[in-house]
Amino acid sequence: MNVILIAVISLGVIALVSAAILYVASKKFAVYEDPRIAQVAEVLPQANCGGCGYPGCSGFADACVKAGSLDGKLCPVGGQPVMTKIAEILGLDAAAAEPMVAVVRCNGTCANRPRVNQYDGAKSCAIAASLYGGETGCSYGCLGCGDCVAACQFDAIHMNPETGLPEVDEEKCTACGACAKACPKSIIEIRPQGKKSRRIYVQCVNKDKGAVARKACTVACIGCGKCVKVCPFEAITLENNLAYIDPNKCKSCRKCEEACPQNTIIALNFPPRKPKADDAAPQVKVAAPKAEVETPKAEV
């Protein structure tokens, strides 16, 4: 009986000492966490897409609280409404963020970019890209296996069976960037959505020289530089035989679209252009017939 009692007392003492040690350690090595981090995390959509540039929603919440400012921070899934709630929690100003959207910078449809071989392997762009350049003569364009579709959590991108290219649903796209990261050819870019969803961009990423690029795809950028010359805002640069339009400088004048001989520059969601006066059919003026004047006959 004494042995059992001693054992119970010993275990009780050990438990008390261990509890005391754990209590002291928890106080000494405690890591303070601002309670506002949990509050911010609660209003986030918990998509954990990484589109904000941080490792998940918890990482974004931590960054918002510790930064002391919301400048340059945006939850692409929640958008401005979520950022407004975060600003209210932190007592900060929520800067208006420009909506972004994913843009597919390849127009190499089945008609524009004929196939020269057939890929018979795993249906994965990443695997196909590691093996060869693709089924067409353009080694820069879309491979058409749909890795971007599989990466999208919001069902915002689908493959068009007629063109063989991915198409983005602007209403569903959150600009999280998952599709852009999944594309081994880097043909998907996150760009500003633009006013009334209107935007201008070069729908090509081919860096081959003009003749080679044109042979591979009928609408490829040939690096002629005509768009650079006509842009009055210096919004277009030409590097490695490829033109690029800076969305922050572009004023949507559409002069580059007119100047492009390859129809590579796309002006999306713009109203149709009005025909110019020079393009109108020339009007032919018909002269009015002259009135015949009767001359009096001389009497004999």
PDB file of C-alpha atoms in Angstrom:
ATOM      1  CA  MET A   1       0.000   0.000   0.000  1.00  0.00           C
ATOM      2  CA  ASN A   2       2.838   2.347   0.905  1.00  0.00           C
ATOM      3  CA  VAL A   3       4.520   1.584  -2.418  1.00  0.00           C
ATOM      4  CA  ILE A   4       1.387   2.559  -4.357  1.00  0.00           C
ATOM      5  CA  LEU A   5       0.967   5.742  -2.333  1.00  0.00           C
ATOM      6  CA  ILE A   6       4.588   6.716  -2.874  1.00  0.00           C
ATOM      7  CA  ALA A   7       4.228   6.105  -6.616  1.00  0.00           C
ATOM      8  CA  VAL A   8       1.103   8.269  -6.812  1.00  0.00           C
ATOM      9  CA  ILE A   9       2.732  11.077  -4.844  1.00  0.00           C
ATOM     10  CA  SER A  10       5.868  10.860  -6.987  1.00  0.00           C
ATOM     11  CA  LEU A  11       3.849  11.089 -10.205  1.00  0.00           C
ATOM     12  CA  GLY A  12       1.904  14.021  -8.806  1.00  0.00           C
ATOM     13  CA  VAL A  13       5.096  15.867  -7.904  1.00  0.00           C
ATOM     14  CA  ILE A  14       6.579  15.168 -11.330  1.00  0.00           C
ATOM     15  CA  ALA A  15       3.395  16.444 -12.978  1.00  0.00           C
ATOM     16  CA  LEU A  16       3.423  19.632 -10.915  1.00  0.00           C
ATOM     17  CA  VAL A  17       7.101  20.287 -11.621  1.00  0.00           C
ATOM     18  CA  SER A  18       6.601  19.623 -15.353  1.00  0.00           C
ATOM     19  CA  ALA A  19       3.595  21.932 -15.442  1.00  0.00           C
ATOM     20  CA  ALA A  20       5.590  24.658 -13.712  1.00  0.00           C
ATOM     21  CA  ILE A  21       8.461  24.252 -16.164  1.00  0.00           C
ATOM     22  CA  LEU A  22       6.099  24.394 -19.154  1.00  0.00           C
ATOM     23  CA  TYR A  23       4.380  27.480 -17.749  1.00  0.00           C
ATOM     24  CA  VAL A  24       7.667  29.310 -17.240  1.00  0.00           C
ATOM     25  CA  ALA A  25       8.876  28.269 -20.710  1.00  0.00           C
ATOM     26  CA  SER A  26       5.646  29.418 -22.352  1.00  0.00           C
ATOM     27  CA  LYS A  27       5.997  32.829 -20.730  1.00  0.00           C
ATOM     28  CA  LYS A  28       9.698  33.171 -21.411  1.00  0.00           C
ATOM     29  CA  PHE A  29       9.611  32.020 -25.044  1.00  0.00           C
ATOM     30  CA  ALA A  30       6.152  33.299 -25.924  1.00  0.00           C
ATOM     31  CA  VAL A  31       5.836  34.861 -29.377  1.00  0.00           C
ATOM     32  CA  TYR A  32       3.417  37.749 -29.434  1.00  0.00           C
ATOM     33  CA  GLU A  33       0.981  37.792 -32.329  1.00  0.00           C
ATOM     34  CA  ASP A  34      -1.039  40.850 -33.059  1.00  0.00           C
ATOM     35  CA  PRO A  35      -4.725  39.899 -32.658  1.00  0.00           C
ATOM     36  CA  ARG A  36      -5.506  41.978 -35.730  1.00  0.00           C
ATOM     37  CA  ILE A  37      -3.801  39.343 -37.884  1.00  0.00           C
ATOM     38  CA  ALA A  38      -6.558  36.863 -37.052  1.00  0.00           C
ATOM     39  CA  GLN A  39      -9.199  39.535 -37.663  1.00  0.00           C
ATOM     40  CA  VAL A  40      -7.777  40.325 -41.098  1.00  0.00           C
ATOM     41  CA  ALA A  41      -7.494  36.629 -41.940  1.00  0.00           C
ATOM     42  CA  GLU A  42     -11.193  36.173 -41.178  1.00  0.00           C
ATOM     43  CA  VAL A  43     -12.294  38.623 -43.879  1.00  0.00           C
ATOM     44  CA  LEU A  44     -10.014  37.107 -46.526  1.00  0.00           C
ATOM     45  CA  PRO A  45     -11.558  34.545 -48.927  1.00  0.00           C
ATOM     46  CA  GLN A  46      -9.111  31.798 -47.832  1.00  0.00           C
ATOM     47  CA  ALA A  47      -8.406  30.843 -51.436  1.00  0.00           C
ATOM     48  CA  ASN A  48      -4.665  30.580 -50.661  1.00  0.00           C
ATOM     49  CA  CYS A  49      -3.956  31.185 -54.342  1.00  0.00           C
ATOM     50  CA  GLY A  50      -0.786  33.203 -53.806  1.00  0.00           C
ATOM     51  CA  GLY A  51      -1.938  35.880 -56.235  1.00  0.00           C
ATOM     52  CA  CYS A  52      -1.210  38.571 -53.646  1.00  0.00           C
ATOM     53  CA  GLY A  53       2.458  37.605 -53.646  1.00  0.00           C
ATOM     54  CA  TYR A  54       2.413  36.072 -50.164  1.00  0.00           C
ATOM     55  CA  PRO A  55       2.258  32.428 -49.013  1.00  0.00           C
ATOM     56  CA  GLY A  56      -1.473  32.068 -48.531  1.00  0.00           C
ATOM     57  CA  CYS A  57      -4.098  34.240 -46.874  1.00  0.00           C
ATOM     58  CA  SER A  58      -2.455  34.039 -43.442  1.00  0.00           C
ATOM     59  CA  GLY A  59       0.799  35.352 -44.886  1.00  0.00           C
ATOM     60  CA  PHE A  60      -1.043  38.219 -46.567  1.00  0.00           C
ATOM     61  CA  ALA A  61      -2.857  39.087 -43.317  1.00  0.00           C
ATOM     62  CA  ASP A  62       0.440  39.132 -41.434  1.00  0.00           C
ATOM     63  CA  ALA A  63       2.018  41.381 -44.075  1.00  0.00           C
ATOM     64  CA  CYS A  64      -0.884  43.846 -44.020  1.00  0.00           C
ATOM     65  CA  VAL A  65      -0.722  44.254 -40.245  1.00  0.00           C
ATOM     66  CA  LYS A  66       3.060  44.535 -39.990  1.00  0.00           C
ATOM     67  CA  ALA A  67       3.532  46.844 -42.971  1.00  0.00           C
ATOM     68  CA  GLY A  68       1.520  49.674 -41.473  1.00  0.00           C
ATOM     69  CA  SER A  69       0.264  50.602 -44.937  1.00  0.00           C
ATOM     70  CA  LEU A  70      -1.854  48.963 -47.618  1.00  0.00           C
ATOM     71  CA  ASP A  71      -0.081  50.627 -50.528  1.00  0.00           C
ATOM     72  CA  GLY A  72       0.733  48.076 -53.198  1.00  0.00           C
ATOM     73  CA  LYS A  73      -1.262  45.334 -51.495  1.00  0.00           C
ATOM     74  CA  LEU A  74      -4.306  43.709 -53.029  1.00  0.00           C
ATOM     75  CA  CYS A  75      -6.222  40.495 -52.554  1.00  0.00           C
ATOM     76  CA  PRO A  76      -6.992  39.572 -56.186  1.00  0.00           C
ATOM     77  CA  VAL A  77      -9.821  37.255 -55.199  1.00  0.00           C
ATOM     78  CA  GLY A  78     -11.617  39.547 -52.764  1.00  0.00           C
ATOM     79  CA  GLY A  79     -10.784  42.721 -54.642  1.00  0.00           C
ATOM     80  CA  GLN A  80     -11.533  46.214 -53.398  1.00  0.00           C
ATOM     81  CA  PRO A  81     -14.415  45.233 -51.035  1.00  0.00           C
ATOM     82  CA  VAL A  82     -12.104  42.974 -49.020  1.00  0.00           C
ATOM     83  CA  MET A  83      -9.343  45.586 -48.959  1.00  0.00           C
ATOM     84  CA  THR A  84     -11.854  48.126 -47.621  1.00  0.00           C
ATOM     85  CA  LYS A  85     -12.737  45.779 -44.740  1.00  0.00           C
ATOM     86  CA  ILE A  86      -9.047  45.252 -43.979  1.00  0.00           C
ATOM     87  CA  ALA A  87      -8.512  49.011 -43.952  1.00  0.00           C
ATOM     88  CA  GLU A  88     -11.348  49.423 -41.436  1.00  0.00           C
ATOM     89  CA  ILE A  89      -9.816  46.798 -39.133  1.00  0.00           C
ATOM     90  CA  LEU A  90      -6.358  48.368 -39.282  1.00  0.00           C
ATOM     91  CA  GLY A  91      -7.521  51.975 -39.331  1.00  0.00           C
ATOM     92  CA  LEU A  92      -5.726  52.633 -42.607  1.00  0.00           C
ATOM     93  CA  ASP A  93      -6.654  54.070 -45.977  1.00  0.00           C
ATOM     94  CA  ALA A  94      -7.444  51.548 -48.682  1.00  0.00           C
ATOM     95  CA  ALA A  95      -5.923  52.806 -51.900  1.00  0.00           C
ATOM     96  CA  ALA A  96      -8.098  52.104 -54.916  1.00  0.00           C
ATOM     97  CA  ALA A  97      -6.527  49.224 -56.806  1.00  0.00           C
ATOM     98  CA  GLU A  98      -6.903  48.833 -60.544  1.00  0.00           C
ATOM     99  CA  PRO A  99      -8.656  45.582 -61.499  1.00  0.00           C
ATOM    100  CA  MET A 100      -6.412  43.062 -63.216  1.00  0.00           C
ATOM    101  CA  VAL A 101      -7.153  40.178 -65.552  1.00  0.00           C
ATOM    102  CA  ALA A 102      -5.288  37.327 -67.204  1.00  0.00           C
ATOM    103  CA  VAL A 103      -4.467  37.866 -70.888  1.00  0.00           C
ATOM    104  CA  VAL A 104      -3.471  35.128 -73.341  1.00  0.00           C
ATOM    105  CA  ARG A 105      -0.711  36.545 -75.539  1.00  0.00           C
ATOM    106  CA  CYS A 106      -0.876  33.989 -78.323  1.00  0.00           C
ATOM    107  CA  ASN A 107      -3.103  34.015 -81.391  1.00  0.00           C
ATOM    108  CA  GLY A 108      -1.636  30.896 -82.942  1.00  0.00           C
ATOM    109  CA  THR A 109      -4.924  29.251 -83.792  1.00  0.00           C
ATOM    110  CA  CYS A 110      -5.140  26.130 -85.915  1.00  0.00           C
ATOM    111  CA  ALA A 111      -5.641  28.371 -88.962  1.00  0.00           C
ATOM    112  CA  ASN A 112      -2.860  30.854 -88.172  1.00  0.00           C
ATOM    113  CA  ARG A 113      -0.284  28.332 -87.034  1.00  0.00           C
ATOM    114  CA  PRO A 114      -0.452  25.044 -88.980  1.00  0.00           C
ATOM    115  CA  ARG A 115       0.752  21.850 -87.336  1.00  0.00           C
ATOM    116  CA  VAL A 116       3.950  20.266 -88.596  1.00  0.00           C
ATOM    117  CA  ASN A 117       3.973  17.212 -86.314  1.00  0.00           C
ATOM    118  CA  GLN A 118       1.797  15.385 -83.801  1.00  0.00           C
ATOM    119  CA  TYR A 119       2.491  14.998 -80.091  1.00  0.00           C
ATOM    120  CA  ASP A 120       1.568  11.598 -78.682  1.00  0.00           C
ATOM    121  CA  GLY A 121       2.329  11.729 -74.985  1.00  0.00           C
ATOM    122  CA  ALA A 122       1.090  12.846 -71.588  1.00  0.00           C
ATOM    123  CA  LYS A 123      -1.484  15.627 -71.797  1.00  0.00           C
ATOM    124  CA  SER A 124       0.637  18.190 -69.994  1.00  0.00           C
ATOM    125  CA  CYS A 125       2.174  21.423 -71.216  1.00  0.00           C
ATOM    126  CA  ALA A 126       5.012  21.104 -68.705  1.00  0.00           C
ATOM    127  CA  ILE A 127       5.953  17.638 -69.969  1.00  0.00           C
ATOM    128  CA  ALA A 128       5.547  18.581 -73.634  1.00  0.00           C
ATOM    129  CA  ALA A 129       7.674  21.712 -73.182  1.00  0.00           C
ATOM    130  CA  SER A 130      10.472  19.681 -71.622  1.00  0.00           C
ATOM    131  CA  LEU A 131      10.519  17.311 -74.599  1.00  0.00           C
ATOM    132  CA  TYR A 132      10.257  19.606 -77.629  1.00  0.00           C
ATOM    133  CA  GLY A 133       8.971  22.939 -78.944  1.00  0.00           C
ATOM    134  CA  GLY A 134       5.437  21.917 -79.838  1.00  0.00           C
ATOM    135  CA  GLU A 135       3.378  20.657 -82.748  1.00  0.00           C
ATOM    136  CA  THR A 136       3.892  23.794 -84.841  1.00  0.00           C
ATOM    137  CA  GLY A 137       6.814  25.706 -86.247  1.00  0.00           C
ATOM    138  CA  CYS A 138       6.501  28.275 -83.446  1.00  0.00           C
ATOM    139  CA  SER A 139       8.434  27.149 -80.393  1.00  0.00           C
ATOM    140  CA  TYR A 140       7.114  30.071 -78.317  1.00  0.00           C
ATOM    141  CA  GLY A 141       3.359  29.587 -78.636  1.00  0.00           C
ATOM    142  CA  CYS A 142       0.662  27.749 -76.727  1.00  0.00           C
ATOM    143  CA  LEU A 143       1.047  23.976 -76.480  1.00  0.00           C
ATOM    144  CA  GLY A 144      -2.690  23.462 -76.005  1.00  0.00           C
ATOM    145  CA  CYS A 145      -2.582  20.804 -73.271  1.00  0.00           C
ATOM    146  CA  GLY A 146      -4.497  22.903 -70.742  1.00  0.00           C
ATOM    147  CA  ASP A 147      -2.201  23.160 -67.721  1.00  0.00           C
ATOM    148  CA  CYS A 148      -3.601  26.660 -67.187  1.00  0.00           C
ATOM    149  CA  VAL A 149      -7.143  25.265 -67.055  1.00  0.00           C
ATOM    150  CA  ALA A 150      -6.176  22.715 -64.409  1.00  0.00           C
ATOM    151  CA  ALA A 151      -4.412  25.373 -62.320  1.00  0.00           C
ATOM    152  CA  CYS A 152      -7.396  27.751 -62.166  1.00  0.00           C
ATOM    153  CA  GLN A 153      -9.449  27.394 -58.967  1.00  0.00           C
ATOM    154  CA  PHE A 154     -12.224  29.641 -60.241  1.00  0.00           C
ATOM    155  CA  ASP A 155     -13.174  27.947 -63.529  1.00  0.00           C
ATOM    156  CA  ALA A 156     -12.188  31.141 -65.334  1.00  0.00           C
ATOM    157  CA  ILE A 157     -10.191  29.689 -68.219  1.00  0.00           C
ATOM    158  CA  HIS A 158     -11.097  27.042 -70.789  1.00  0.00           C
ATOM    159  CA  MET A 159      -9.628  25.599 -73.955  1.00  0.00           C
ATOM    160  CA  ASN A 160     -11.418  26.501 -77.175  1.00  0.00           C
ATOM    161  CA  PRO A 161     -11.589  23.293 -79.250  1.00  0.00           C
ATOM    162  CA  GLU A 162     -11.836  25.240 -82.516  1.00  0.00           C
ATOM    163  CA  THR A 163      -8.800  27.470 -82.011  1.00  0.00           C
ATOM    164  CA  GLY A 164      -6.828  25.188 -79.703  1.00  0.00           C
ATOM    165  CA  LEU A 165      -6.122  28.160 -77.422  1.00  0.00           C
ATOM    166  CA  PRO A 166      -7.173  29.003 -73.858  1.00  0.00           C
ATOM    167  CA  GLU A 167      -9.815  31.677 -73.358  1.00  0.00           C
ATOM    168  CA  VAL A 168     -10.266  33.708 -70.170  1.00  0.00           C
ATOM    169  CA  ASP A 169     -13.684  34.470 -68.693  1.00  0.00           C
ATOM    170  CA  GLU A 170     -13.271  38.039 -67.427  1.00  0.00           C
ATOM    171  CA  GLU A 171     -16.278  37.763 -65.118  1.00  0.00           C
ATOM    172  CA  LYS A 172     -14.730  34.853 -63.226  1.00  0.00           C
ATOM    173  CA  CYS A 173     -11.036  35.733 -63.457  1.00  0.00           C
ATOM    174  CA  THR A 174      -9.553  36.999 -60.182  1.00  0.00           C
ATOM    175  CA  ALA A 175      -6.063  37.641 -61.607  1.00  0.00           C
ATOM    176  CA  CYS A 176      -4.563  35.294 -59.027  1.00  0.00           C
ATOM    177  CA  GLY A 177      -1.830  34.401 -61.508  1.00  0.00           C
ATOM    178  CA  ALA A 178      -2.090  30.623 -61.114  1.00  0.00           C
ATOM    179  CA  CYS A 179      -2.573  30.138 -64.860  1.00  0.00           C
ATOM    180  CA  ALA A 180       0.421  32.344 -65.654  1.00  0.00           C
ATOM    181  CA  LYS A 181       2.616  30.320 -63.298  1.00  0.00           C
ATOM    182  CA  ALA A 182       1.400  27.034 -64.780  1.00  0.00           C
ATOM    183  CA  CYS A 183       2.192  28.025 -68.383  1.00  0.00           C
ATOM    184  CA  PRO A 184       5.702  26.829 -69.337  1.00  0.00           C
ATOM    185  CA  LYS A 185       5.706  29.129 -72.382  1.00  0.00           C
ATOM    186  CA  SER A 186       4.780  32.259 -70.393  1.00  0.00           C
ATOM    187  CA  ILE A 187       2.088  33.292 -72.860  1.00  0.00           C
ATOM    188  CA  ILE A 188      -0.340  34.322 -70.087  1.00  0.00           C
ATOM    189  CA  GLU A 189       0.185  37.736 -68.530  1.00  0.00           C
ATOM    190  CA  ILE A 190      -1.659  39.523 -65.723  1.00  0.00           C
ATOM    191  CA  ARG A 191      -2.502  42.992 -67.039  1.00  0.00           C
ATOM    192  CA  PRO A 192      -4.772  45.861 -65.960  1.00  0.00           C
ATOM    193  CA  GLN A 193      -8.333  45.200 -67.014  1.00  0.00           C
ATOM    194  CA  GLY A 194      -8.683  48.723 -68.362  1.00  0.00           C
ATOM    195  CA  LYS A 195     -11.607  51.121 -68.405  1.00  0.00           C
ATOM    196  CA  LYS A 196     -14.747  49.372 -69.626  1.00  0.00           C
ATOM    197  CA  SER A 197     -12.559  46.246 -69.954  1.00  0.00           C
ATOM    198  CA  ARG A 198     -10.805  47.813 -72.946  1.00  0.00           C
ATOM    199  CA  ARG A 199      -7.129  47.049 -73.420  1.00  0.00           C
ATOM    200  CA  ILE A 200      -4.522  46.865 -76.153  1.00  0.00           C
ATOM    201  CA  TYR A 201      -1.713  44.342 -76.200  1.00  0.00           C
ATOM    202  CA  VAL A 202       0.586  42.416 -78.518  1.00  0.00           C
ATOM    203  CA  GLN A 203      -0.871  38.934 -78.881  1.00  0.00           C
ATOM    204  CA  CYS A 204       2.429  37.228 -79.570  1.00  0.00           C
ATOM    205  CA  VAL A 205       5.554  36.185 -77.659  1.00  0.00           C
ATOM    206  CA  ASN A 206       7.615  34.937 -80.612  1.00  0.00           C
ATOM    207  CA  LYS A 207      11.172  36.291 -80.535  1.00  0.00           C
ATOM    208  CA  ASP A 208      12.315  34.861 -83.860  1.00  0.00           C
ATOM    209  CA  LYS A 209      13.307  37.160 -86.702  1.00  0.00           C
ATOM    210  CA  GLY A 210      10.602  38.417 -89.024  1.00  0.00           C
ATOM    211  CA  ALA A 211      10.769  35.869 -91.839  1.00  0.00           C
ATOM    212  CA  VAL A 212      11.060  32.913 -89.471  1.00  0.00           C
ATOM    213  CA  ALA A 213       8.239  34.154 -87.245  1.00  0.00           C
ATOM    214  CA  ARG A 214       5.923  34.840 -90.208  1.00  0.00           C
ATOM    215  CA  LYS A 215       6.566  31.378 -91.630  1.00  0.00           C
ATOM    216  CA  ALA A 216       5.630  29.745 -88.314  1.00  0.00           C
ATOM    217  CA  CYS A 217       2.513  31.867 -87.728  1.00  0.00           C
ATOM    218  CA  THR A 218       0.673  34.206 -90.069  1.00  0.00           C
ATOM    219  CA  VAL A 219      -0.108  36.687 -87.268  1.00  0.00           C
ATOM    220  CA  ALA A 220       3.258  36.638 -85.499  1.00  0.00           C
ATOM    221  CA  CYS A 221       5.098  39.805 -84.525  1.00  0.00           C
ATOM    222  CA  ILE A 222       7.901  40.319 -87.052  1.00  0.00           C
ATOM    223  CA  GLY A 223       9.681  43.068 -85.131  1.00  0.00           C
ATOM    224  CA  CYS A 224       9.226  45.688 -87.849  1.00  0.00           C
ATOM    225  CA  GLY A 225       8.935  48.485 -85.289  1.00  0.00           C
ATOM    226  CA  LYS A 226       6.120  50.355 -87.046  1.00  0.00           C
ATOM    227  CA  CYS A 227       4.048  50.355 -83.864  1.00  0.00           C
ATOM    228  CA  VAL A 228       6.936  51.897 -81.935  1.00  0.00           C
ATOM    229  CA  LYS A 229       7.249  54.729 -84.442  1.00  0.00           C
ATOM    230  CA  VAL A 230       3.570  55.702 -84.472  1.00  0.00           C
ATOM    231  CA  CYS A 231       3.000  55.591 -80.697  1.00  0.00           C
ATOM    232  CA  PRO A 232       2.891  59.201 -79.414  1.00  0.00           C
ATOM    233  CA  PHE A 233       3.187  58.132 -75.760  1.00  0.00           C
ATOM    234  CA  GLU A 234       6.344  55.973 -75.931  1.00  0.00           C
ATOM    235  CA  ALA A 235       4.315  53.067 -74.596  1.00  0.00           C
ATOM    236  CA  ILE A 236       5.778  50.456 -76.949  1.00  0.00           C
ATOM    237  CA  THR A 237       9.229  48.946 -76.821  1.00  0.00           C
ATOM    238  CA  LEU A 238      10.900  46.534 -79.223  1.00  0.00           C
ATOM    239  CA  GLU A 239      13.303  43.983 -77.817  1.00  0.00           C
ATOM    240  CA  ASN A 240      14.490  40.666 -79.253  1.00  0.00           C
ATOM    241  CA  ASN A 241      12.294  41.109 -82.348  1.00  0.00           C
ATOM    242  CA  LEU A 242       9.171  41.405 -80.179  1.00  0.00           C
ATOM    243  CA  ALA A 243       7.040  44.474 -79.461  1.00  0.00           C
ATOM    244  CA  TYR A 244       5.559  45.031 -76.009  1.00  0.00           C
ATOM    245  CA  ILE A 245       2.935  47.577 -74.934  1.00  0.00           C
ATOM    246  CA  ASP A 246       3.300  49.036 -71.443  1.00  0.00           C
ATOM    247  CA  PRO A 247      -0.254  49.184 -70.031  1.00  0.00           C
ATOM    248  CA  ASN A 248       0.715  51.999 -67.663  1.00  0.00           C
ATOM    249  CA  LYS A 249       1.740  54.270 -70.549  1.00  0.00           C
ATOM    250  CA  CYS A 250      -0.777  53.223 -73.185  1.00  0.00           C
ATOM    251  CA  LYS A 251      -3.590  55.748 -73.764  1.00  0.00           C
ATOM    252  CA  SER A 252      -5.598  53.480 -76.091  1.00  0.00           C
ATOM    253  CA  CYS A 253      -5.217  55.697 -79.139  1.00  0.00           C
ATOM    254  CA  ARG A 254      -5.053  52.513 -81.278  1.00  0.00           C
ATOM    255  CA  LYS A 255      -2.548  53.963 -83.732  1.00  0.00           C
ATOM    256  CA  CYS A 256      -0.328  50.933 -83.213  1.00  0.00           C
ATOM    257  CA  GLU A 257      -3.197  48.635 -84.129  1.00  0.00           C
ATOM    258  CA  GLU A 258      -3.601  50.419 -87.453  1.00  0.00           C
ATOM    259  CA  ALA A 259       0.132  50.392 -88.167  1.00  0.00           C
ATOM    260  CA  CYS A 260       0.698  46.687 -87.467  1.00  0.00           C
ATOM    261  CA  PRO A 261       1.004  44.835 -90.805  1.00  0.00           C
ATOM    262  CA  GLN A 262       0.516  41.438 -89.138  1.00  0.00           C
ATOM    263  CA  ASN A 263      -2.653  42.196 -87.142  1.00  0.00           C
ATOM    264  CA  THR A 264      -0.713  41.106 -84.071  1.00  0.00           C
ATOM    265  CA  ILE A 265      -1.868  43.995 -81.888  1.00  0.00           C
ATOM    266  CA  ILE A 266      -5.280  43.362 -80.383  1.00  0.00           C
ATOM    267  CA  ALA A 267      -7.679  46.092 -79.245  1.00  0.00           C
ATOM    268  CA  LEU A 268     -10.145  44.243 -77.038  1.00  0.00           C
ATOM    269  CA  ASN A 269     -13.714  45.350 -76.256  1.00  0.00           C
ATOM    270  CA  PHE A 270     -13.460  48.574 -78.248  1.00  0.00           C
ATOM    271  CA  PRO A 271     -16.396  49.779 -80.355  1.00  0.00           C
ATOM    272  CA  PRO A 272     -15.986  49.389 -84.118  1.00  0.00           C
ATOM    273  CA  ARG A 273     -14.088  52.176 -85.787  1.00  0.00           C
ATOM    274  CA  LYS A 274     -15.934  54.772 -87.807  1.00  0.00           C
ATOM    275  CA  PRO A 275     -14.962  54.746 -91.479  1.00  0.00           C
ATOM    276  CA  LYS A 276     -12.630  57.536 -92.460  1.00  0.00           C
ATOM    277  CA  ALA A 277     -13.608  60.150 -95.002  1.00  0.00           C
ATOM    278  CA  ASP A 278     -10.948  58.834 -97.368  1.00  0.00           C
ATOM    279  CA  ASP A 279     -12.380  55.332 -97.130  1.00  0.00           C
ATOM    280  CA  ALA A 280     -15.891  56.446 -98.014  1.00  0.00           C
ATOM    281  CA  ALA A 281     -17.084  55.729-101.523  1.00  0.00           C
ATOM    282  CA  PRO A 282     -16.394  58.706-103.768  1.00  0.00           C
ATOM    283  CA  GLN A 283     -19.483  60.519-104.841  1.00  0.00           C
ATOM    284  CA  VAL A 284     -19.741  61.133-108.570  1.00  0.00           C
ATOM    285  CA  LYS A 285     -21.461  64.342-109.432  1.00  0.00           C
ATOM    286  CA  VAL A 286     -23.667  64.070-112.499  1.00  0.00           C
ATOM    287  CA  ALA A 287     -23.911  67.258-114.448  1.00  0.00           C
ATOM    288  CA  ALA A 288     -27.414  68.431-115.166  1.00  0.00           C
ATOM    289  CA  PRO A 289     -28.354  68.216-118.860  1.00  0.00           C
ATOM    290  CA  LYS A 290     -28.171  71.513-120.669  1.00  0.00           C
ATOM    291  CA  ALA A 291     -31.452  72.954-121.851  1.00  0.00           C
ATOM    292  CA  GLU A 292     -31.808  72.982-125.604  1.00  0.00           C
ATOM    293  CA  VAL A 293     -32.363  76.428-127.040  1.00  0.00           C
ATOM    294  CA  GLU A 294     -34.516  76.532-130.132  1.00  0.00           C
ATOM    295  CA  THR A 295     -33.212  78.856-132.813  1.00  0.00           C
ATOM    296  CA  PRO A 296     -35.892  80.562-134.897  1.00  0.00           C
ATOM    297  CA  LYS A 297     -35.943  79.486-138.519  1.00  0.00           C
ATOM    298  CA  ALA A 298     -35.559  82.200-141.099  1.00  0.00           C
ATOM    299  CA  GLU A 299     -38.617  82.745-143.289  1.00  0.00           C
ATOM    300  CA  VAL A 300     -38.057  82.456-147.007  1.00  0.00           C
TER     301      VAL A 300
END
